[in-house]
PDB file of C-alpha atoms and ligand atoms in Angstrom:
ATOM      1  CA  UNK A   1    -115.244 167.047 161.461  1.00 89.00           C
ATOM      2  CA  UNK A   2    -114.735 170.598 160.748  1.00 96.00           C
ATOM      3  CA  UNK A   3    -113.306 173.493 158.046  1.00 98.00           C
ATOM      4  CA  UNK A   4    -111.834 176.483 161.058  1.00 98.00           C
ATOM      5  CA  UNK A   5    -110.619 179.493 161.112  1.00 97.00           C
ATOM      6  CA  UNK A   6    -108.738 180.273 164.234  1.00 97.00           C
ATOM      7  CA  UNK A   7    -108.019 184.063 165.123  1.00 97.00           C
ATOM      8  CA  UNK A   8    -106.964 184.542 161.414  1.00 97.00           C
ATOM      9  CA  UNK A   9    -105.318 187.554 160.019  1.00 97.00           C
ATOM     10  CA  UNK A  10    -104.812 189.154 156.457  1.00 97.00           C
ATOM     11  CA  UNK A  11    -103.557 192.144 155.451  1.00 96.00           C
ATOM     12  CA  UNK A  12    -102.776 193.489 151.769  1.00 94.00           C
ATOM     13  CA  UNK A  13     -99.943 196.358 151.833  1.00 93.00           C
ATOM     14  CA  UNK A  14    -101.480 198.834 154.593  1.00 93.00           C
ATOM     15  CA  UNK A  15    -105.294 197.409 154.283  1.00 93.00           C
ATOM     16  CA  UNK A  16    -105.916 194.934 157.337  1.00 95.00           C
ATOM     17  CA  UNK A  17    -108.779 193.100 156.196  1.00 96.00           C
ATOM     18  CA  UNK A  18    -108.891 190.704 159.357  1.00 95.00           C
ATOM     19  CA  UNK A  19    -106.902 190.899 162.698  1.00 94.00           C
ATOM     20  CA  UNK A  20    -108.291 187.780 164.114  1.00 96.00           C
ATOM     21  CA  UNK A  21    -111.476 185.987 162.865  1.00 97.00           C
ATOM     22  CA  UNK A  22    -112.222 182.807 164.114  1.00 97.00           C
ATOM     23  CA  UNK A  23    -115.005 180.901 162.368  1.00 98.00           C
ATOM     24  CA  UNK A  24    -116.204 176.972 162.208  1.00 98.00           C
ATOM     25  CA  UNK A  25    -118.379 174.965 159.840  1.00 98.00           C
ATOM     26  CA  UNK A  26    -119.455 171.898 160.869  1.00 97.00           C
ATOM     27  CA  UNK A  27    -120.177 168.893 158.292  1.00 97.00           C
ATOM     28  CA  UNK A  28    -124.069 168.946 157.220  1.00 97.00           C
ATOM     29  CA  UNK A  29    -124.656 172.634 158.000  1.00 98.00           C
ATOM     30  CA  UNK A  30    -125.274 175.739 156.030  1.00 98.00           C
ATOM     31  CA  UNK A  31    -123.422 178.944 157.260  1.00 98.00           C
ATOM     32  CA  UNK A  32    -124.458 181.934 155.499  1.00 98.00           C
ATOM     33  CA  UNK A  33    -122.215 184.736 155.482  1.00 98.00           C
ATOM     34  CA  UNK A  34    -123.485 188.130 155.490  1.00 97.00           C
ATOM     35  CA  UNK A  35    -122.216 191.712 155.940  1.00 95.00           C
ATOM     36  CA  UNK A  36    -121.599 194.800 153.426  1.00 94.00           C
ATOM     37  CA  UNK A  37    -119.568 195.328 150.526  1.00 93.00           C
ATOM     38  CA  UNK A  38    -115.745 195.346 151.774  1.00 93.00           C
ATOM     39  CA  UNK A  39    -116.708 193.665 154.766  1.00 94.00           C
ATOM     40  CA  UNK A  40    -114.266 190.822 153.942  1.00 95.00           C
ATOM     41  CA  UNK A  41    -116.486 187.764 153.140  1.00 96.00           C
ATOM     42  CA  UNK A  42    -114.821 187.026 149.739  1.00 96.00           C
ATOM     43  CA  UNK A  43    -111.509 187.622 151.856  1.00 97.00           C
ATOM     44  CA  UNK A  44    -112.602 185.121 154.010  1.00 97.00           C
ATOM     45  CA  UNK A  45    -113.660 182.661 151.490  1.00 97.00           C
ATOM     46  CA  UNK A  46    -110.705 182.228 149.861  1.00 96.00           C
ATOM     47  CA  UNK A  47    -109.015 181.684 153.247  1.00 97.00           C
ATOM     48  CA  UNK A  48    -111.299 179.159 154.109  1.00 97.00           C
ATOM     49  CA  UNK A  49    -110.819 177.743 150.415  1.00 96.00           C
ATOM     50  CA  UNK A  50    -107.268 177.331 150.970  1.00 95.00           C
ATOM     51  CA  UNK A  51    -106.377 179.668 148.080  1.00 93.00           C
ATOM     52  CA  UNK A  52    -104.478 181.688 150.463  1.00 93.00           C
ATOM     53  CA  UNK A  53    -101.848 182.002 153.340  1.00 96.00           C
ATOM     54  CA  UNK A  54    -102.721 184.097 156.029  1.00 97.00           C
ATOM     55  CA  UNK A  55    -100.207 186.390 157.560  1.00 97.00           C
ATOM     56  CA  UNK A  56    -101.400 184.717 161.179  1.00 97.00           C
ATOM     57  CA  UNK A  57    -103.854 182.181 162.794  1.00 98.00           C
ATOM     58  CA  UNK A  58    -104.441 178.515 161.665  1.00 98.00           C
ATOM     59  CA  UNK A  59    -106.393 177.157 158.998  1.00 98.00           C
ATOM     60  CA  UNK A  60    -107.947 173.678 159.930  1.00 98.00           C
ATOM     61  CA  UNK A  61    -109.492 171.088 158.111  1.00 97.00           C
ATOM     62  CA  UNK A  62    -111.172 168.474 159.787  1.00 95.00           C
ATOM     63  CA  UNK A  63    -108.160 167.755 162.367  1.00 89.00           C
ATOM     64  CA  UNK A  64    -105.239 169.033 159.934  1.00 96.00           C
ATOM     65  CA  UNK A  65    -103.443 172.575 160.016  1.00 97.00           C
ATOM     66  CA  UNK A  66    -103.131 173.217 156.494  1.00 97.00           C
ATOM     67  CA  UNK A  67    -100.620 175.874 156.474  1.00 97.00           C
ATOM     68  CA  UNK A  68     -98.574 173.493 158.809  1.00 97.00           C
ATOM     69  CA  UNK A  69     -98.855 170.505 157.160  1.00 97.00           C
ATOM     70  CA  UNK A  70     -96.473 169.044 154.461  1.00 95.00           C
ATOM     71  CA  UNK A  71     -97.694 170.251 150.711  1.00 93.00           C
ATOM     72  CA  UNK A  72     -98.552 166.891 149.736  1.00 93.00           C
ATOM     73  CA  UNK A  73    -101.285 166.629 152.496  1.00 94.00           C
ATOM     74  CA  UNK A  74    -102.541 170.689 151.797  1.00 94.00           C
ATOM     75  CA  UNK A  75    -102.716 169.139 148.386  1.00 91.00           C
ATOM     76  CA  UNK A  76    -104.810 166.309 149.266  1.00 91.00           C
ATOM     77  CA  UNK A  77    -107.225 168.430 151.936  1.00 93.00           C
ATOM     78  CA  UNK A  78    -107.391 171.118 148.668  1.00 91.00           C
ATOM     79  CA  UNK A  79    -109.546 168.587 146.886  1.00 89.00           C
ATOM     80  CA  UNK A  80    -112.019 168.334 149.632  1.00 93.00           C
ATOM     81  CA  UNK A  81    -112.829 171.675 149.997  1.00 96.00           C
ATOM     82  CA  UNK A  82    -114.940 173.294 146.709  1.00 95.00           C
ATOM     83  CA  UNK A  83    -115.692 176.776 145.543  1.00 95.00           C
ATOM     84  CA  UNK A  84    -118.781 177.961 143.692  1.00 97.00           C
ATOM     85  CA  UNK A  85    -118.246 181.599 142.394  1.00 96.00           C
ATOM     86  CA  UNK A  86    -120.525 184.565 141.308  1.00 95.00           C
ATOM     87  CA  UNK A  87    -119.652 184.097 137.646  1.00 96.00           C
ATOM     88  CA  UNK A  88    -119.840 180.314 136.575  1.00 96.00           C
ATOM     89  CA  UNK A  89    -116.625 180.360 134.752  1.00 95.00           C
ATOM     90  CA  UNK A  90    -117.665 177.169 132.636  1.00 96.00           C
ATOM     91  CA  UNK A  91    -114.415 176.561 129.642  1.00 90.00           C
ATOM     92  CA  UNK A  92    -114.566 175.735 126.308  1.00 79.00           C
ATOM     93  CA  UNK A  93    -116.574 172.390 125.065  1.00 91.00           C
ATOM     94  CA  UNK A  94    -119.673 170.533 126.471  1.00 95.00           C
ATOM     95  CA  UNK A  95    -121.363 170.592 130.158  1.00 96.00           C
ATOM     96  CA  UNK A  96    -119.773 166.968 129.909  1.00 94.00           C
ATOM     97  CA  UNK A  97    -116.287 167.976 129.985  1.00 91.00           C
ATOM     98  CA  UNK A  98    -116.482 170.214 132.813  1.00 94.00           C
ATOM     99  CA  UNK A  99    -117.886 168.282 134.886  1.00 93.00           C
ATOM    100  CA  UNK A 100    -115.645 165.021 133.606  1.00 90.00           C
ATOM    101  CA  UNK A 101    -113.256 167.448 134.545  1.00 82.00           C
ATOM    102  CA  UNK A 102    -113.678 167.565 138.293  1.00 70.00           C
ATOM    103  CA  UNK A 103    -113.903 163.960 138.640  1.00 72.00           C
ATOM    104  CA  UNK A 104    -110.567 162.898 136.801  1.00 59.00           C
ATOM    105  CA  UNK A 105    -108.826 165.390 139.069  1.00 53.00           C
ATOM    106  CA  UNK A 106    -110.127 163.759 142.341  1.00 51.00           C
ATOM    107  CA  UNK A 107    -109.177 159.942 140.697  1.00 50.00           C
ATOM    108  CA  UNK A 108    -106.002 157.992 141.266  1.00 51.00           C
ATOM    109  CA  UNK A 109    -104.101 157.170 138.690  1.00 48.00           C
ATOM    110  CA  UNK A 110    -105.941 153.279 138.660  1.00 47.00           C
ATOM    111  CA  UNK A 111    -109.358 154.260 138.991  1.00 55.00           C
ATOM    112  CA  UNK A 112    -108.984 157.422 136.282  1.00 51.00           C
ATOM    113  CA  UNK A 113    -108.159 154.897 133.656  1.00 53.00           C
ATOM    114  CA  UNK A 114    -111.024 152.590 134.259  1.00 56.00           C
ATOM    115  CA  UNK A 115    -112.849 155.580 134.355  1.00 54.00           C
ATOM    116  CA  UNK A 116    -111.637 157.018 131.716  1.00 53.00           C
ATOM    117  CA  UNK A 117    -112.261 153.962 129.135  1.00 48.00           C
ATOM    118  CA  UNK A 118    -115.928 154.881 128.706  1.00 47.00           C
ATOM    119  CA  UNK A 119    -114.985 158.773 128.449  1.00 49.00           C
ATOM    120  CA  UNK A 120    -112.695 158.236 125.555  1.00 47.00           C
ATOM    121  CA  UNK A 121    -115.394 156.012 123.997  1.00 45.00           C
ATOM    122  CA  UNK A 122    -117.871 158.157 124.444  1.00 57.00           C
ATOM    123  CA  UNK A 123    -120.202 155.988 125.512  1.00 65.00           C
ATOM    124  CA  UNK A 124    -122.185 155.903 129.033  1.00 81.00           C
ATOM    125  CA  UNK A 125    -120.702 158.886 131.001  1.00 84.00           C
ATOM    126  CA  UNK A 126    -119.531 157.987 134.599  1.00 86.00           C
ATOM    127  CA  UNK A 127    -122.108 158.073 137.270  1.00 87.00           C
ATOM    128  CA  UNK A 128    -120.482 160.469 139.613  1.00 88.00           C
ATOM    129  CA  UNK A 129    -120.913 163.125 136.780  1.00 91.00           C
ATOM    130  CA  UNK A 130    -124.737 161.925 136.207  1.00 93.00           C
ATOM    131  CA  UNK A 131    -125.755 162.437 139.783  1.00 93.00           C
ATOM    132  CA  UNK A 132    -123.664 165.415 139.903  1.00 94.00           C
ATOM    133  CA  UNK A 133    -125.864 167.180 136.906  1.00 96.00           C
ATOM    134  CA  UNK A 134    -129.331 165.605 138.023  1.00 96.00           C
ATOM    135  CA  UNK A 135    -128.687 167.564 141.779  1.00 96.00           C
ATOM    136  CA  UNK A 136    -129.230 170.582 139.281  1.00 97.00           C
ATOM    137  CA  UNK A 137    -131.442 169.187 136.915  1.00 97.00           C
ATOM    138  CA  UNK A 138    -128.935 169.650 134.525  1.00 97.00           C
ATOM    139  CA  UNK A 139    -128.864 165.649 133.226  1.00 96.00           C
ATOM    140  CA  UNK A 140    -130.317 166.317 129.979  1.00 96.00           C
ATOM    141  CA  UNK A 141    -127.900 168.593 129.041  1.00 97.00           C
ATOM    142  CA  UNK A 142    -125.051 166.523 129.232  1.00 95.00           C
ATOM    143  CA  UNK A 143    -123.819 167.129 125.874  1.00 94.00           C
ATOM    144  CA  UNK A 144    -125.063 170.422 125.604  1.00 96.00           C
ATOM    145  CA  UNK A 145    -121.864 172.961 124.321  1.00 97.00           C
ATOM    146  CA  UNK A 146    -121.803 175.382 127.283  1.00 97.00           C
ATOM    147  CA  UNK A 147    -121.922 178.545 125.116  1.00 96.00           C
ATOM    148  CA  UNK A 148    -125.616 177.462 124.469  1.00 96.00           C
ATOM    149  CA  UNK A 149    -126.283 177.850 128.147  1.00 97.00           C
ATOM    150  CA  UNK A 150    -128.330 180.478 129.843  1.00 97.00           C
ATOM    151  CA  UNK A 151    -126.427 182.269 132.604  1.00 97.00           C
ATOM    152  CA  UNK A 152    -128.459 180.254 135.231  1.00 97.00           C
ATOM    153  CA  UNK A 153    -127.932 177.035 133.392  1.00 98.00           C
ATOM    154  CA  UNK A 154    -124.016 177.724 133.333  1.00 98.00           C
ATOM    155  CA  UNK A 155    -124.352 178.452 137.375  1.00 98.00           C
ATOM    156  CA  UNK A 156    -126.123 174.806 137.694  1.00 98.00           C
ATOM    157  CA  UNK A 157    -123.402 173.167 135.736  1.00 97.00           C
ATOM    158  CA  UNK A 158    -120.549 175.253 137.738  1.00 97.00           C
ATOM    159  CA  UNK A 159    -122.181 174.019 140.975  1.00 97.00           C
ATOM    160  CA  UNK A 160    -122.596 170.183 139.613  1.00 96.00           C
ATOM    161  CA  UNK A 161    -118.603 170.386 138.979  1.00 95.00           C
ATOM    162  CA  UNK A 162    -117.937 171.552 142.095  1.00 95.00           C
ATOM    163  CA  UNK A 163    -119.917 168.516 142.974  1.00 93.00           C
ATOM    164  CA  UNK A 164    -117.741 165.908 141.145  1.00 90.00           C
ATOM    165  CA  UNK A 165    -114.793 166.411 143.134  1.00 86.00           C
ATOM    166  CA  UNK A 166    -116.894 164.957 146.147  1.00 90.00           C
ATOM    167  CA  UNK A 167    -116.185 167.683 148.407  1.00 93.00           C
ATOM    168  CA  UNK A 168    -116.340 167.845 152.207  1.00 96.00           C
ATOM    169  CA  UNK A 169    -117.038 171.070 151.967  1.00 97.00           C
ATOM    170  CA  UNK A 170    -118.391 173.695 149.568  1.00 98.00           C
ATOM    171  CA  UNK A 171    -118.007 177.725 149.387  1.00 98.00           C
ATOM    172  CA  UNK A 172    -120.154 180.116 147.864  1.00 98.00           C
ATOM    173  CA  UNK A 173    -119.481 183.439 147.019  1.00 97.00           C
ATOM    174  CA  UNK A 174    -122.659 184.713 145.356  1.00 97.00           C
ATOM    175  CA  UNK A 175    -123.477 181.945 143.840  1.00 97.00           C
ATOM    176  CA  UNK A 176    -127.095 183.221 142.858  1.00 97.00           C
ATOM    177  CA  UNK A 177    -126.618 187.462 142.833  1.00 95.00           C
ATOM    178  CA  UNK A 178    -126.523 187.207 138.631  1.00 93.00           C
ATOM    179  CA  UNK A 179    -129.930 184.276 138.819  1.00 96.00           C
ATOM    180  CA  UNK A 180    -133.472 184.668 138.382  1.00 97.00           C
ATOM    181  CA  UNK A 181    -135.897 182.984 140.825  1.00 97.00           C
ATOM    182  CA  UNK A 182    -135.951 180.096 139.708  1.00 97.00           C
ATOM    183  CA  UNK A 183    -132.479 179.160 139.261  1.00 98.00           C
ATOM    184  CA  UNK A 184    -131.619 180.701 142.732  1.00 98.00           C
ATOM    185  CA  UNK A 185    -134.339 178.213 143.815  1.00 98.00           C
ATOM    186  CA  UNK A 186    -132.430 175.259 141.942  1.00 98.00           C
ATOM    187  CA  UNK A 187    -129.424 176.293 143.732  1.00 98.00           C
ATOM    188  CA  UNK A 188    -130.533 176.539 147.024  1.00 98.00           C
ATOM    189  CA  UNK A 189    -132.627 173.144 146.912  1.00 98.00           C
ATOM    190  CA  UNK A 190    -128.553 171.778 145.728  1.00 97.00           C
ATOM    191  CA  UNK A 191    -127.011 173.339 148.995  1.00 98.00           C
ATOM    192  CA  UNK A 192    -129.365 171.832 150.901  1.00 97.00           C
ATOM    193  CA  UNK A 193    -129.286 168.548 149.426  1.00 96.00           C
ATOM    194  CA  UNK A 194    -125.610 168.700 149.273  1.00 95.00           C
ATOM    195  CA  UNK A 195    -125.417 169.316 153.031  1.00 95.00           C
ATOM    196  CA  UNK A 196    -127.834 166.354 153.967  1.00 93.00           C
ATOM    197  CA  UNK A 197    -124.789 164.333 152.420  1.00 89.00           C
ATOM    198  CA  UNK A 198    -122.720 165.662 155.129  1.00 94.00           C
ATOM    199  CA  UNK A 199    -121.121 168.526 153.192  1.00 97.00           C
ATOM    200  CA  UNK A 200    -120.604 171.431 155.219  1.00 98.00           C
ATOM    201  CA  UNK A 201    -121.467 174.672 153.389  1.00 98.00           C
ATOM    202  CA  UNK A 202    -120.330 178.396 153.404  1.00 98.00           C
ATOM    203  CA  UNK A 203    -122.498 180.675 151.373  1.00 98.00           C
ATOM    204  CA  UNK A 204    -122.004 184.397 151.170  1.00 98.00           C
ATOM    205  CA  UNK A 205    -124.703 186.296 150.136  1.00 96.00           C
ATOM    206  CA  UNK A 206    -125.942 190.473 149.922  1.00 92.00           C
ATOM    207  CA  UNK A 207    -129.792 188.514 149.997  1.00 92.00           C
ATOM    208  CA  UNK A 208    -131.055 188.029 153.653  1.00 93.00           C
ATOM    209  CA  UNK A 209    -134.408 186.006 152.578  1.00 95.00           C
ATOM    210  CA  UNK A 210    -131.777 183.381 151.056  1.00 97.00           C
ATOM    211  CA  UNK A 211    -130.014 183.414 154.390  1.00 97.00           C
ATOM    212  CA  UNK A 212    -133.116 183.070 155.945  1.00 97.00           C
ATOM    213  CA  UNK A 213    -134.466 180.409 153.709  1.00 97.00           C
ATOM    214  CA  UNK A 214    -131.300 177.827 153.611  1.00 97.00           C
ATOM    215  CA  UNK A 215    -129.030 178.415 156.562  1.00 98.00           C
ATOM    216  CA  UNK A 216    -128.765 176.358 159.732  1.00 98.00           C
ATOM    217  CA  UNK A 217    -126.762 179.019 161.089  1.00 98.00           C
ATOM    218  CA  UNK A 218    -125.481 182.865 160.104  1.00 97.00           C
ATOM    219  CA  UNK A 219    -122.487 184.945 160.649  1.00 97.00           C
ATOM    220  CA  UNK A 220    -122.597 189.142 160.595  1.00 96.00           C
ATOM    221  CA  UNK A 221    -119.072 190.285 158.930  1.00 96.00           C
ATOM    222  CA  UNK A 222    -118.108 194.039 159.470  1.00 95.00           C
ATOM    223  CA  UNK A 223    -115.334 195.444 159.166  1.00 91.00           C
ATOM    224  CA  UNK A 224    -113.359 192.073 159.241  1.00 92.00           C
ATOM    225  CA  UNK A 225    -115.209 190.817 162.198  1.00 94.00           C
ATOM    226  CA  UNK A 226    -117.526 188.512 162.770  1.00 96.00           C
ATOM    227  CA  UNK A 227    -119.937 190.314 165.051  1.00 95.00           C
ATOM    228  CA  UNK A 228    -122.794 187.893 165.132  1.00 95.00           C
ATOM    229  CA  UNK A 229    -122.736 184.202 164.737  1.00 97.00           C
ATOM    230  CA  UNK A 230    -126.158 182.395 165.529  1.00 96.00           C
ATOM    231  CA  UNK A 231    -128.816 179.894 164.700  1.00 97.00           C
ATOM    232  CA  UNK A 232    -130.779 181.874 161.641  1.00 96.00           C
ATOM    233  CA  UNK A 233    -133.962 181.946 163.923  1.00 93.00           C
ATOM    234  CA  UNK A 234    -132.150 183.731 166.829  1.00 92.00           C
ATOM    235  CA  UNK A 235    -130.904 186.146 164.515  1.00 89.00           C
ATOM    236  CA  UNK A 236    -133.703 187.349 162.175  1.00 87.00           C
ATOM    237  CA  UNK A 237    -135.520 187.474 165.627  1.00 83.00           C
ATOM    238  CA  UNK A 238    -136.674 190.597 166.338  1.00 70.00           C
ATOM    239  CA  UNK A 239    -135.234 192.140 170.436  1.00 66.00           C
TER     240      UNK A 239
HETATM  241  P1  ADP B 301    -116.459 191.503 150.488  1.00 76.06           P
HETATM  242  O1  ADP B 301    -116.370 190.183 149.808  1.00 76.06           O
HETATM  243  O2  ADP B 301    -117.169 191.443 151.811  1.00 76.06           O
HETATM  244  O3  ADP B 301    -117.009 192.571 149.602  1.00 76.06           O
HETATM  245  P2  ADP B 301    -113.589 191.536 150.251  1.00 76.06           P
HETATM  246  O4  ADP B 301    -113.052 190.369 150.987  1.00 76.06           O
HETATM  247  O5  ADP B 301    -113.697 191.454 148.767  1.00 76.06           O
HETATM  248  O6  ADP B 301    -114.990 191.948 150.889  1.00 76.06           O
HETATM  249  O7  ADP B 301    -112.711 192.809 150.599  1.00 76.06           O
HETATM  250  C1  ADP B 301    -112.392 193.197 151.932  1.00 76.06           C
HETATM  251  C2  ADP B 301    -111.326 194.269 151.908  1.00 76.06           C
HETATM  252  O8  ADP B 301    -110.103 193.703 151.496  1.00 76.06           O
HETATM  253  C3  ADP B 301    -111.597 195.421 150.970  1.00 76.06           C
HETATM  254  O9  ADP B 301    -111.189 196.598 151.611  1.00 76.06           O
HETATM  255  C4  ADP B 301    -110.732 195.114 149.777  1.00 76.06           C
HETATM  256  O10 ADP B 301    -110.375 196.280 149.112  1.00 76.06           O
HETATM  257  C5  ADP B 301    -109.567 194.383 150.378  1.00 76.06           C
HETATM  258  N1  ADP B 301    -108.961 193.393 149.478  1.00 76.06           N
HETATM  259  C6  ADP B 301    -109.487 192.178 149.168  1.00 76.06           C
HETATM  260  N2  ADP B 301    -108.667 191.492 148.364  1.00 76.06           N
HETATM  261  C7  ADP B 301    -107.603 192.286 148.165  1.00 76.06           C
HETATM  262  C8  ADP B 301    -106.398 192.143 147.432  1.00 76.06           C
HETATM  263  N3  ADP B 301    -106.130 191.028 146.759  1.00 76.06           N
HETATM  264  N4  ADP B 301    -105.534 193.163 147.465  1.00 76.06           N
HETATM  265  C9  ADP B 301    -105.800 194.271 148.155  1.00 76.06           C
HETATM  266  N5  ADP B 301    -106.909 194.482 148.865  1.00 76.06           N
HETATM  267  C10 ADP B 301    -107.798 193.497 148.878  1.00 76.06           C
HETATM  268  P1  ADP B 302    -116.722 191.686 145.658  1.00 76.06           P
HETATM  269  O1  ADP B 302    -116.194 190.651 146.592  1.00 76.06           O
HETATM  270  O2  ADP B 302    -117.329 192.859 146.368  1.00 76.06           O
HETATM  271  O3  ADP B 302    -117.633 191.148 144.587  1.00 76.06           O
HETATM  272  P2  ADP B 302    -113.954 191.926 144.746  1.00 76.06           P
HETATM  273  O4  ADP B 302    -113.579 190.846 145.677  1.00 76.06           O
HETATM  274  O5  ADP B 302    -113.625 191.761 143.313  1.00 76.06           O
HETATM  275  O6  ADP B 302    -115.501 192.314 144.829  1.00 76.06           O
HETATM  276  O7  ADP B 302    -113.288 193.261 145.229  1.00 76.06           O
HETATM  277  C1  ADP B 302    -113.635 193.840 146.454  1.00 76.06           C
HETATM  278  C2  ADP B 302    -112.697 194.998 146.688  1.00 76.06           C
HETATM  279  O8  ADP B 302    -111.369 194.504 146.803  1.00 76.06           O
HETATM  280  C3  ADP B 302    -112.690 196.033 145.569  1.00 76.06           C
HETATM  281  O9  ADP B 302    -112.728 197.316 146.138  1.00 76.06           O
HETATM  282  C4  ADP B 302    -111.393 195.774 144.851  1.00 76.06           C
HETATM  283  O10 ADP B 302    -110.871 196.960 144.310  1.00 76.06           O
HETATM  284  C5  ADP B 302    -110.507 195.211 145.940  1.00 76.06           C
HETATM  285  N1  ADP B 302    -109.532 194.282 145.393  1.00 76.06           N
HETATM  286  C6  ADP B 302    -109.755 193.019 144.997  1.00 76.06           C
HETATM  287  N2  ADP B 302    -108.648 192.465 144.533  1.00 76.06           N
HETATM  288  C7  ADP B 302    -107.702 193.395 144.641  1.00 76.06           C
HETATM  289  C8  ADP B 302    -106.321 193.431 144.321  1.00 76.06           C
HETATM  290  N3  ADP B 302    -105.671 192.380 143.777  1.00 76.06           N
HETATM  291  N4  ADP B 302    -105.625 194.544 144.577  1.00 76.06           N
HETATM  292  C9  ADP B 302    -106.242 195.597 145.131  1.00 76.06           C
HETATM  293  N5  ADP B 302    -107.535 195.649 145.465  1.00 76.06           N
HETATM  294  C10 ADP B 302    -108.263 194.552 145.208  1.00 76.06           C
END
């Protein structure tokens, strides 16, 4: 079980930000994704996140080829894949609600409206959303209104919503450049947690210690290539 790239291209007008990247994240791993600004790793990202088409190469996830498969099943892979961005991008109301949010989108139309009995009395809020928040020791806060959230705490609650759809996988594109210590520690502990439950994670970052403290494995972008792609170990190793 996989999320692949396969010799991907895109290009916007004359810029060619890839010719052919190929790049695979296995369930339960952390890939960090490194490389200067322009290098292509939010480019990537959004490939990888399904948001877009690429003008060549295939886009897998786990066995299916999302750009070849009928909309209803790109639809369906869509929800499994989840994207944590630099800015947390919370909307209006309580940390409740966005989470809520991500699990009545995943639902079927049965389960949502078992589910969605308790929401609409406002009593005990679903379970999914609890463990979602207490990854990010955000549980308290339930019923917090997000405008009274810190920065970090708004990054915690953007990651446990991400978390509600149940992902498969889960990309990051600076999830922590805008967080102080210790809510880049909070996240971190999350990825790795998250990825002991069998999500696979991608997690682009300008910090090499986080790199070095959360990923199994970490790719070199330049230019649009990849031109390393090792265990971490191997290549913070000094020649
Ligand atoms: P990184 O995330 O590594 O900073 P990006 O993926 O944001 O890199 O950008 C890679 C290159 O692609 C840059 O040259 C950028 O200008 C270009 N680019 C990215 N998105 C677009 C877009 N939507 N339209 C035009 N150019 C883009
Ligand atoms: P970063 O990934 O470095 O945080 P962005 O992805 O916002 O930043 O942008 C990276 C580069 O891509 C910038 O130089 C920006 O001008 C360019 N870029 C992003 N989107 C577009 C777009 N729609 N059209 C043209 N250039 C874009």
């Amino acid at each position: 079980m996989a999320l692949r790239v396969e010799n991907v291209a895109r290009r916007f007008g004359e810029t060619t930000v890839f010719e052919a990247v190929s790049v695979t994240i296995e369930r339960g791993e952390i890939l960090a994704l490194i490389g200067p600004s322009g290098a292509g790793k939010s480019t990537l990202l959004r490939t990888l996140g399904l948001f877009e088409r690429p003008e060549a190469g295939t886009v897998r996830v786990d066995q299916t080829d999302i750009w070849a498969a009928t909309e209803r099943e790109r639809l369906t892979k869509r929800r499994s894949v989840g994207m944590v961005f630099q800015e947390p991008n919370l909307f209006g109301t309580t940390v409740r609600r966005n989470v809520e949010y991500g699990l009545r989108v995943r639902r079927s139309w049965r389960t949502r409206f078992r589910d969605l009995v308790p929401v609409i009395g406002n009593r005990t809020p679903p379970q999914p959303v609890v463990n979602a928040l207490s990854l990010v020791g955000m549980e308290d806060a339930i019923e917090t209104p997000v405008e009274s959230l810190s920065g970090g705490e708004a990054q915690r609650v953007a990651f446990a919503r991400a978390m509600a759809y149940d992902p498969t996988y889960l990309l990051f594109d600076e999830p922590t450049s805008d967080l102080d210590p210790r809510n880049t520690a909070v996240i971190e502990d999350a990825v790795i947690t998250a990825t002991r439950g069998e999500i696979g994670a991608v997690v682009a970052t300008h910090d090499m210690h986080q790199a070095q403290r959360i990923a199994d494995r970490v790719a070199l972008l330049l230019d649009g290539e990849v031109v390393e792609i090792g265990p971490t170990e191997q290549l913070f190793s000094s020649p």
